[in-house]
Coordinates of C-alpha atoms and ligand atoms in Angstrom, one line a residue:
M1 CA -22.2 6.3 19.6
S2 CA -20.6 10.7 19.4
I3 CA -17.7 12.2 19.8
E4 CA -19.6 15.8 20.7
T5 CA -19.7 18.9 22.6
T6 CA -20.7 22.3 22.1
V7 CA -17.9 24.7 19.6
A8 CA -18.3 26.9 22.3
T9 CA -16.6 24.6 25.2
R10 CA -13.9 23.3 23.1
R11 CA -11.2 23.8 21.2
H12 CA -11.1 23.4 18.1
R13 CA -11.5 19.8 16.5
V14 CA -9.7 18.6 13.6
V15 CA -10.3 15.5 12.2
V16 CA -8.7 13.4 10.2
I17 CA -8.7 10.2 8.2
G18 CA -6.5 7.8 7.6
S19 CA -3.1 6.5 9.2
G20 CA -1.2 6.4 6.4
F21 CA 1.9 9.0 6.1
G22 CA -0.7 11.5 5.0
G23 CA -2.5 11.2 8.3
L24 CA 0.4 10.1 10.1
F25 CA 2.6 13.2 9.4
A26 CA -0.6 15.6 9.9
C27 CA -1.1 14.5 13.5
K28 CA 3.1 15.3 13.8
H29 CA 2.7 18.8 12.6
L30 CA 0.1 19.4 15.0
K31 CA 1.4 17.9 18.6
N32 CA 1.9 21.2 20.0
A33 CA -0.6 22.9 18.2
D34 CA -3.7 25.0 20.7
V35 CA -6.0 21.3 18.6
D36 CA -8.2 18.5 19.2
V37 CA -6.7 16.0 16.5
V38 CA -8.8 12.8 16.3
L39 CA -7.2 10.5 14.4
I40 CA -9.7 7.5 12.9
S41 CA -8.5 4.4 10.4
K42 CA -9.8 1.6 9.5
T43 CA -6.4 0.1 10.0
S44 CA -5.0 0.2 14.0
T45 CA -1.4 0.4 12.2
H46 CA 0.6 3.2 10.4
L47 CA 2.0 0.2 7.2
F48 CA 5.0 1.5 6.2
Q49 CA 4.0 0.8 2.1
P50 CA 7.3 0.5 0.8
L51 CA 8.5 -2.3 2.9
L52 CA 5.7 -4.8 2.4
Y53 CA 7.0 -6.4 -0.7
Q54 CA 10.3 -7.5 2.1
V55 CA 7.4 -8.7 4.8
A56 CA 5.8 -11.4 1.2
T57 CA 9.0 -12.4 0.7
G58 CA 10.3 -13.5 4.5
I59 CA 12.7 -10.7 4.6
L60 CA 10.9 -8.9 7.5
S61 CA 7.4 -9.3 9.9
T62 CA 4.6 -7.1 10.0
G63 CA 5.6 -5.9 13.6
E64 CA 9.0 -4.0 11.9
I65 CA 6.8 -1.9 8.7
A66 CA 3.5 -1.9 10.7
P67 CA 3.6 -0.3 14.7
A68 CA -0.1 0.1 16.5
T69 CA -1.3 3.4 15.7
R70 CA -2.2 4.4 19.3
L71 CA 1.6 3.5 20.8
V72 CA 2.9 6.3 17.2
L73 CA 0.4 9.4 19.6
R74 CA 1.0 7.8 22.6
K75 CA 2.9 11.3 23.5
H76 CA 0.4 13.9 22.0
R77 CA -1.5 14.3 24.5
N78 CA -4.1 16.2 21.9
T79 CA -4.8 13.4 19.9
Q80 CA -7.8 10.4 20.3
V81 CA -7.4 7.7 17.7
I82 CA -10.3 5.5 16.9
L83 CA -11.0 2.4 15.1
G84 CA -13.1 2.5 12.3
E85 CA -14.3 2.9 8.5
V86 CA -15.1 6.6 8.2
R87 CA -18.3 6.3 5.5
D88 CA -20.3 9.4 5.9
I89 CA -18.6 13.4 5.4
D90 CA -21.8 15.2 5.9
L91 CA -19.9 18.5 4.6
V92 CA -22.7 21.2 6.1
N93 CA -23.2 19.9 9.5
R94 CA -19.1 19.1 9.7
T95 CA -19.3 15.4 10.8
V96 CA -17.7 12.3 9.6
T97 CA -19.5 9.1 10.5
S98 CA -17.2 5.9 11.0
H99 CA -17.8 2.7 11.5
L100 CA -16.7 -0.6 13.8
L101 CA -18.6 -3.9 14.6
N102 CA -22.8 -2.5 14.2
D103 CA -21.5 0.4 16.0
D104 CA -21.4 3.6 14.5
T105 CA -19.4 7.1 15.3
V106 CA -20.4 10.4 14.8
T107 CA -17.6 12.8 15.3
S108 CA -18.3 16.5 14.1
F109 CA -14.5 18.6 13.4
D110 CA -14.0 21.3 12.6
S111 CA -11.2 21.3 10.6
L112 CA -10.9 17.7 8.1
I113 CA -8.2 16.2 6.3
V114 CA -8.6 13.3 5.0
A115 CA -5.8 10.7 4.0
T116 CA -7.9 7.2 2.9
G117 CA -4.4 7.1 -0.2
T118 CA -5.8 4.7 -2.3
Q119 CA -6.0 1.1 -3.4
Q120 CA -5.9 -1.9 -5.8
S121 CA -7.2 -2.1 -10.0
Y122 CA -8.1 -4.9 -11.6
F123 CA -9.5 -2.4 -14.6
G124 CA -12.4 -3.6 -13.2
N125 CA -12.4 -7.3 -13.8
D126 CA -12.0 -7.7 -10.0
H127 CA -12.7 -11.2 -10.0
F128 CA -8.4 -11.4 -10.6
S129 CA -8.4 -10.1 -7.2
T130 CA -9.7 -14.3 -6.1
Y131 CA -6.0 -15.4 -7.8
A132 CA -3.8 -12.4 -8.0
P133 CA -3.9 -10.7 -4.8
G134 CA -2.5 -7.0 -4.5
M135 CA 0.0 -5.3 -2.9
K136 CA -1.2 -2.8 -0.1
T137 CA -2.0 -4.4 2.8
I138 CA -0.7 -6.2 5.4
D139 CA -3.4 -8.4 4.6
D140 CA -2.2 -8.8 1.0
A141 CA 1.8 -9.1 2.0
L142 CA 1.9 -12.3 4.6
E143 CA -1.5 -14.1 1.9
L144 CA 1.6 -13.7 -1.2
R145 CA 3.8 -15.6 1.5
A146 CA 2.2 -18.3 1.6
R147 CA 0.5 -18.3 -1.8
I148 CA 4.6 -17.9 -3.0
L149 CA 6.5 -21.0 -0.7
G150 CA 3.2 -22.9 -0.5
S151 CA 3.9 -22.8 -4.6
F152 CA 7.5 -24.4 -4.1
E153 CA 4.9 -26.6 -1.5
E154 CA 3.0 -28.4 -4.2
A155 CA 6.1 -28.1 -6.2
E156 CA 8.0 -30.2 -4.9
L157 CA 4.7 -33.4 -4.6
A158 CA 3.3 -32.4 -8.1
K159 CA 1.8 -35.1 -9.8
T160 CA 3.0 -34.2 -13.4
Q161 CA 5.6 -31.8 -15.1
E162 CA 3.1 -30.1 -16.2
M163 CA 2.4 -29.5 -12.5
R164 CA 5.5 -29.6 -11.5
D165 CA 6.2 -26.2 -14.3
R166 CA 3.4 -24.9 -13.1
F167 CA 3.9 -24.5 -8.8
M168 CA 7.4 -24.0 -9.7
T169 CA 6.2 -20.5 -12.5
F170 CA 5.4 -16.9 -10.6
V171 CA 4.4 -14.3 -12.5
V172 CA 3.6 -10.5 -10.9
V173 CA 1.9 -8.3 -13.2
G174 CA 3.2 -4.7 -13.7
A175 CA 6.6 -3.7 -14.1
G176 CA 6.7 -0.5 -11.4
P177 CA 7.8 -0.1 -8.9
T178 CA 6.3 -2.9 -6.2
G179 CA 6.7 -5.2 -9.5
V180 CA 10.1 -5.2 -10.5
E181 CA 10.7 -5.2 -6.0
L182 CA 8.9 -8.6 -6.1
A183 CA 9.8 -9.6 -9.0
G184 CA 13.5 -9.4 -8.1
Q185 CA 12.8 -10.5 -4.5
I186 CA 11.0 -14.1 -4.6
A187 CA 14.0 -14.5 -7.8
E188 CA 17.0 -14.2 -4.8
L189 CA 14.2 -16.5 -2.8
A190 CA 14.1 -19.1 -5.5
D191 CA 18.3 -18.8 -5.8
H192 CA 19.4 -17.8 -2.7
T193 CA 16.9 -19.1 -0.5
L194 CA 15.2 -21.7 -1.3
E195 CA 18.3 -23.7 -2.7
G196 CA 19.2 -27.0 -1.3
T197 CA 16.3 -27.1 1.2
F198 CA 13.9 -29.9 -1.6
R199 CA 14.7 -33.1 -2.6
N200 CA 11.9 -33.3 -5.6
I201 CA 12.4 -29.9 -7.4
D202 CA 15.0 -27.2 -7.4
P203 CA 13.9 -24.1 -6.6
R204 CA 16.6 -22.5 -9.2
D205 CA 14.5 -23.9 -11.5
A206 CA 11.8 -21.5 -11.3
R207 CA 10.3 -19.1 -13.6
V208 CA 9.6 -15.4 -12.5
I209 CA 7.8 -14.3 -15.7
L210 CA 7.5 -9.5 -15.3
L211 CA 5.2 -8.8 -17.7
E212 CA 4.0 -5.9 -18.5
G213 CA 1.3 -3.8 -20.7
A214 CA 3.1 -0.8 -21.5
D215 CA 6.8 -0.2 -23.5
A216 CA 9.3 0.0 -20.8
V217 CA 9.7 -1.7 -17.0
L218 CA 10.2 1.0 -15.0
K219 CA 8.3 4.4 -17.2
P220 CA 7.9 6.9 -14.9
M221 CA 11.3 6.7 -14.5
G222 CA 12.9 7.1 -17.8
P223 CA 14.3 4.9 -20.1
K224 CA 18.4 4.9 -19.0
L225 CA 17.1 3.7 -14.9
G226 CA 14.3 1.1 -16.9
G227 CA 16.5 0.2 -18.7
I228 CA 19.8 -1.2 -15.3
A229 CA 16.5 -2.4 -13.7
Q230 CA 15.8 -4.4 -16.3
R231 CA 19.1 -5.4 -17.2
R232 CA 19.2 -6.1 -13.6
L233 CA 15.9 -7.6 -12.9
E234 CA 17.6 -10.0 -16.5
K235 CA 20.4 -11.1 -15.6
M236 CA 18.6 -12.8 -12.1
G237 CA 16.1 -14.1 -14.4
V238 CA 13.3 -12.7 -14.5
E239 CA 11.6 -13.1 -18.2
I240 CA 10.7 -9.5 -18.5
Q241 CA 7.4 -9.3 -20.9
L242 CA 6.9 -6.3 -22.7
D243 CA 3.6 -5.2 -24.2
A244 CA 2.5 -7.6 -22.6
M245 CA -1.1 -7.3 -21.8
V246 CA -3.1 -9.3 -19.0
T247 CA -7.0 -10.3 -20.5
D248 CA -7.5 -12.8 -17.8
V249 CA -6.2 -14.4 -14.8
D250 CA -8.2 -18.0 -13.4
A251 CA -6.5 -21.0 -10.8
R252 CA -4.2 -22.3 -13.1
G253 CA -2.9 -19.0 -15.6
V254 CA -3.1 -15.8 -17.0
T255 CA -4.5 -15.0 -20.8
V256 CA -1.5 -12.7 -22.0
K257 CA -2.4 -10.1 -25.0
D258 CA 0.5 -9.5 -26.6
K259 CA 0.8 -6.3 -29.5
D260 CA 0.0 -8.1 -32.6
G261 CA -2.9 -8.6 -31.1
S262 CA -2.4 -13.0 -30.6
T263 CA -3.3 -14.5 -27.6
R264 CA -1.4 -16.6 -25.2
R265 CA -1.8 -18.9 -21.6
I266 CA 1.0 -18.6 -19.1
E267 CA 0.4 -21.8 -16.3
A268 CA 0.9 -20.0 -13.4
A269 CA -0.1 -21.3 -9.8
C270 CA 1.6 -18.3 -8.5
K271 CA 0.4 -14.5 -9.4
V272 CA 0.5 -10.9 -8.8
W273 CA -1.4 -8.0 -9.3
S274 CA 0.9 -4.6 -9.0
A275 CA -0.6 -2.9 -12.1
G276 CA -2.8 -0.1 -11.2
V277 CA -4.4 2.2 -8.7
Q278 CA -8.0 3.2 -7.2
A279 CA -8.8 6.0 -5.7
S280 CA -10.3 6.0 -2.2
E281 CA -14.1 6.1 -2.0
L282 CA -14.3 8.9 0.1
G283 CA -12.7 10.5 -2.5
R284 CA -15.9 10.6 -4.8
M285 CA -17.9 11.5 -2.0
L286 CA -16.1 14.1 -1.3
A287 CA -16.2 15.0 -4.6
E288 CA -20.1 15.0 -5.6
R289 CA -20.9 16.7 -2.0
S290 CA -19.0 19.9 -2.5
E291 CA -20.0 21.7 -6.1
G292 CA -17.8 21.5 -9.0
T293 CA -15.1 19.5 -7.8
E294 CA -14.5 16.5 -9.8
V295 CA -12.5 13.4 -10.0
D296 CA -9.9 12.1 -12.5
R297 CA -10.0 8.8 -14.1
A298 CA -8.5 6.6 -11.2
G299 CA -11.3 8.5 -8.5
R300 CA -8.7 11.3 -6.4
V301 CA -9.6 14.3 -5.9
I302 CA -8.9 17.5 -8.6
V303 CA -7.7 19.7 -5.5
E304 CA -7.6 23.2 -5.2
P305 CA -4.3 24.9 -4.8
D306 CA -4.1 24.9 -1.4
L307 CA -5.5 21.2 -1.4
T308 CA -9.2 22.6 -0.3
I309 CA -12.9 21.4 -2.3
K310 CA -14.0 23.8 -3.7
G311 CA -16.4 25.8 -1.9
H312 CA -15.3 24.1 2.3
P313 CA -11.8 26.0 3.3
N314 CA -11.7 23.9 6.0
V315 CA -11.8 20.4 3.9
F316 CA -8.2 19.3 2.8
V317 CA -7.5 15.9 0.7
V318 CA -3.6 14.7 0.6
G319 CA -1.5 12.2 -0.1
D320 CA -2.2 9.6 -2.7
L321 CA -6.6 11.1 -2.6
M322 CA -4.8 13.9 -3.8
A323 CA -5.0 14.9 -8.3
V324 CA -2.1 18.1 -8.4
P325 CA -0.5 17.5 -11.2
G326 CA 3.3 16.5 -10.8
V327 CA 2.8 15.4 -7.1
P328 CA 3.6 11.3 -7.8
G329 CA 1.3 9.4 -5.8
Q330 CA 5.2 8.2 -3.1
A331 CA 4.9 9.2 0.7
Q332 CA 6.8 11.8 -0.1
G333 CA 3.8 13.7 -1.6
A334 CA 2.0 12.7 0.8
I335 CA 4.4 13.8 3.9
Q336 CA 4.8 17.1 1.5
G337 CA 0.0 17.7 2.0
A338 CA -0.3 16.7 4.8
T339 CA 2.7 19.2 7.0
Y340 CA 1.0 21.1 4.2
A341 CA -2.7 21.2 5.6
A342 CA -1.4 21.3 8.9
K343 CA 0.4 24.4 9.0
Q344 CA -2.2 26.0 7.2
I345 CA -4.7 24.9 10.5
K346 CA -1.7 26.3 12.5
A347 CA -0.9 29.8 11.0
E348 CA -4.8 30.5 10.7
L349 CA -6.2 29.6 14.7
A350 CA -2.8 32.3 15.2
G351 CA -4.5 35.3 13.4
K352 CA -1.1 35.1 10.5
Q353 CA -4.0 35.0 7.8
T354 CA -7.3 33.4 6.5
P355 CA -7.9 30.9 3.7
E356 CA -8.1 33.5 1.1
Q357 CA -4.1 33.9 1.9
R358 CA -2.7 31.2 1.9
K359 CA -0.1 30.3 -0.9
P360 CA -1.0 27.4 -3.0
F361 CA 1.0 24.1 -1.8
H362 CA 4.0 23.5 -3.7
Y363 CA 5.3 20.4 -3.5
F364 CA 9.3 19.5 -3.5
N365 CA 10.4 16.8 -5.0
K366 CA 13.4 14.7 -2.9
G367 CA 13.2 12.0 -6.2
S368 CA 12.7 9.0 -6.3
M369 CA 13.6 5.2 -5.9
A370 CA 13.2 2.1 -6.7
T371 CA 15.2 -1.4 -5.3
V372 CA 15.9 -4.4 -7.8
S373 CA 18.1 -6.9 -6.2
R374 CA 20.0 -6.8 -2.7
F375 CA 22.6 -5.0 -3.9
S376 CA 21.2 -3.2 -6.4
A377 CA 18.9 0.1 -6.8
V378 CA 17.7 2.6 -9.3
C379 CA 17.4 6.2 -8.1
Q380 CA 16.8 9.7 -9.4
I381 CA 17.7 12.4 -8.1
G382 CA 16.9 16.0 -10.0
K383 CA 18.7 15.4 -12.9
L384 CA 21.0 13.2 -11.3
E385 CA 19.9 9.1 -12.1
F386 CA 22.1 6.6 -11.1
G387 CA 21.8 2.8 -10.4
G388 CA 23.7 -0.2 -9.0
F389 CA 25.1 -0.3 -5.1
L390 CA 25.3 2.7 -4.1
A391 CA 21.8 3.5 -4.8
W392 CA 20.9 0.9 -3.8
L393 CA 22.6 1.8 -0.3
I394 CA 21.0 5.4 0.0
W395 CA 17.2 3.4 -0.5
L396 CA 18.4 1.2 3.1
V397 CA 19.2 4.6 4.8
L398 CA 16.4 6.9 3.6
H399 CA 14.0 3.9 4.1
L400 CA 15.4 3.1 7.2
Y401 CA 15.4 7.2 8.4
Y402 CA 11.3 6.8 7.5
L403 CA 10.8 3.8 9.4
I404 CA 8.6 5.0 12.6
G405 CA 10.0 4.1 15.8
Y406 CA 13.8 3.4 17.4
R407 CA 13.0 -0.6 17.6
S408 CA 11.5 -1.2 14.1
R409 CA 15.0 0.9 12.9
I410 CA 17.1 -1.4 15.2
V411 CA 15.2 -5.1 14.3
T412 CA 15.1 -3.9 10.7
V413 CA 18.8 -3.1 10.6
F414 CA 18.8 -6.0 12.1
Q415 CA 17.2 -8.5 9.6
W416 CA 18.5 -6.6 6.6
L417 CA 22.0 -8.9 7.8
V418 CA 21.1 -11.3 8.7
T419 CA 19.0 -11.4 5.0
F420 CA 22.1 -8.9 2.7
L421 CA 25.2 -9.3 5.0
G422 CA 24.6 -13.0 6.0
G423 CA 24.1 -15.0 2.5
R424 CA 20.6 -17.9 2.5
N425 CA 18.2 -16.7 5.1
R426 CA 15.5 -15.2 5.8
G427 CA 14.5 -14.5 9.1
Q428 CA 10.4 -14.2 8.8
M429 CA 9.5 -17.2 6.3
A430 CA 6.7 -19.0 8.4
A431 CA 3.4 -19.2 6.6
T432 CA 0.3 -20.9 7.4
E433 CA -3.2 -22.3 5.3
Q434 CA -5.9 -19.6 7.1
W435 CA -3.0 -16.5 4.6
V436 CA -3.6 -18.1 2.1
F437 CA -7.5 -19.1 1.9
A438 CA -8.6 -16.1 4.6
R439 CA -9.5 -13.3 2.4
L440 CA -11.1 -16.3 0.1
A441 CA -13.1 -17.8 2.6
L442 CA -14.2 -15.0 4.5
E443 CA -15.2 -13.3 0.8
A444 CA -17.4 -16.3 0.1
M445 CA -18.7 -15.9 3.2
Y446 CA -19.8 -12.3 2.9
G447 CA -21.2 -13.4 -0.9
N448 CA -23.6 -16.0 0.5
E449 CA -26.5 -14.9 2.7
E450 CA -27.3 -16.7 3.7
D451 CA -24.1 -17.6 5.5
G452 CA -23.8 -14.3 6.1
R453 CA -26.6 -13.6 7.8
E454 CA -25.6 -16.7 11.2
V455 CA -22.4 -15.0 11.0
Q456 CA -23.3 -11.4 11.3
A457 CA -25.7 -12.8 14.5
E458 CA -22.4 -14.6 15.5
L459 CA -20.6 -11.6 15.2
G460 CA -23.3 -9.0 15.7
E461 CA -22.0 -7.2 11.6
K462 CA -20.0 -7.1 9.6
P463 CA -15.9 -6.4 11.5
A464 CA -15.7 -2.7 9.3
A465 CA -11.8 -2.8 9.5
S466 CA -11.4 -7.2 9.0
A467 CA -13.8 -8.7 6.9
K468 CA -14.8 -5.2 5.2
Q469 CA -11.6 -4.7 3.7
P470 CA -10.9 -7.1 1.1
S471 CA -13.6 -6.8 -1.0
D472 CA -13.6 -3.4 -0.7
R473 CA -9.7 -2.6 -1.5
R474 CA -11.4 -4.9 -4.6
A475 CA -14.2 -2.5 -5.9
G476 CA -11.6 -0.3 -7.9
Ligands
FAD1 C1 3.8 -1.7 -2.4 C2 4.1 -0.5 -2.6 C3 5.1 -0.2 -2.7 C4 5.3 1.7 -2.5 N1 6.9 2.0 -3.1 C5 7.1 3.5 -1.7 C6 9.0 4.0 -1.9 O1 9.1 2.5 -2.1 N2 8.4 5.4 -1.4 C7 7.3 5.8 -1.8 O2 8.0 7.6 -2.2 N3 6.5 5.4 -1.3 C8 6.0 4.6 -2.0 N4 5.2 3.6 -2.7 C9 4.1 4.6 -1.9 C10 3.2 4.7 -0.6 O3 3.6 4.0 0.5 C11 1.9 6.1 -0.9 O4 2.5 6.7 -2.1 C12 1.5 6.8 0.4 O5 1.2 5.6 1.7 C13 0.5 8.0 0.3 O6 -0.6 7.9 2.1 P1 -0.8 7.8 1.5 O7 -1.7 8.5 3.7 O8 -2.6 8.5 1.3 O9 -2.4 6.8 2.1 P2 -2.2 5.5 2.2 O10 -0.4 5.3 3.1 O11 -2.8 4.7 1.9 O12 -2.6 5.8 3.8 C14 -4.4 5.4 3.7 C15 -4.8 5.0 5.5 O13 -6.2 5.6 5.3 C16 -7.1 4.6 5.8 N5 -8.5 4.8 4.9 C17 -8.3 4.3 4.2 N6 -9.7 4.2 4.0 C18 -10.4 5.0 5.1 C19 -11.6 4.7 5.4 N7 -13.3 4.7 4.3 N8 -12.2 5.1 6.7 C20 -11.3 5.2 7.6 N9 -9.4 4.8 6.7 C21 -10.0 4.7 5.9 C22 -6.0 3.1 5.2 O14 -6.1 2.4 6.5 C23 -5.3 3.7 5.9 O15 -4.3 3.8 6.4 C24 4.4 2.4 -2.2 C25 2.6 1.4 -2.5 C26 3.0 0.5 -2.1 C27 1.6 0.1 -2.1

């Protein structure tokens, strides 16, 4: 299929790749512009990643944090939404090729905004992913929920103390915001929500271990906030192990190398990986195809001051995929980058400036924050650094503000009231066996040529939006 008409008969077309913060805000800022917008994404939703950990720990359902992009953009009369994984960008002929099932769609563009973000990185040890899923997608969060709850179920039925201990030990790798949030929530789940619900085990005996290769929790946020988060987690019973590098992960646990060079084992059935990111492969493709553009170690595109790639002032790279000094891989970086790109396109179409006259992108740092537990967060706004209940309240309000859609906000507030004020209950504790095994089954199936051929004969080809994703995002 091809989405094309001759340039003379159509409006300026902006193709946006990705439906995360970058992609969605680019579309929002182009809503009333005299352009046609085509948004292409391999997922059908706009995923609010900052609340993924609440899906994983049974507070929110997927619908609240991942509304369908098509519905969000319903009133954008100039915007078409296409589901598909972009596999090729032709900078010379100005086309993007996306893939869905066994169909390729070629879409031509006049301007391009690439916002395909990052995926989990296992630093070259992709086999870790089999036993320690990351926290990047809805699939990850649901798989993790089923793994956490499944571990308690297994512990209840364990025949030996050794097995029980393994099922009752939860290892979170990486003490960045995601690791801190997850460790805190698993501890709360064990201590409050599940307390008194089993007969052979006491969920409060669960060990939650947070492993960090560096020497501090939340290192980028500085020693003060890292210290607050660490103390709060320790008070909740989370064991924090710093300077602890994970060197192997298998079904039964993890191998850890300490600062002094010694190695040791931690037996744990449930592991989570939140230690690193790797940019979408489109970053490398763009760099290779535009002379002189480079990527950094994580594969992020080192963009020009106007967020474009060398020699192509009509191709913007925004969000987590761009590497700009001083801009963190956070929602604000993506939102501001996308807003900037949309403004340049509009100004140039209106004849107000030429690409040469663009002012460089300037990032306005609105601060950063992370929650540790209910009623406790850490917050950095300018030079102000504080933690505790006030930080948690600010976190709450800001996350509600950036959630997309009134319905999501209302339902989320209700779920938070039930969870945070109601004491023990969490509304989303369903989990199925499929959530644990579907990814591994798909990977095994597609890894096995014979089975793969049978499935392809039935389905057409590997579904781009689901089956391709697990192996893809772990390619790091
Ligand atoms: C668990 C977690 C917690 C976080 N917490 C916070 C927080 O508290 N505060 C904060 O500010 N930031 C937080 N972040 C970071 C924030 O979510 C990101 O900075 C932000 O999502 C980046 O937006 P983006 O548009 O660049 O990429 P993303 O939001 O990752 O979106 C990428 C989009 O591209 C699509 N895509 C990828 N490859 C292709 C392809 N080949 N073809 C088509 N489509 C493709 C994806 O489906 C997706 O729609 C968190 C991130 C995670 C993972």
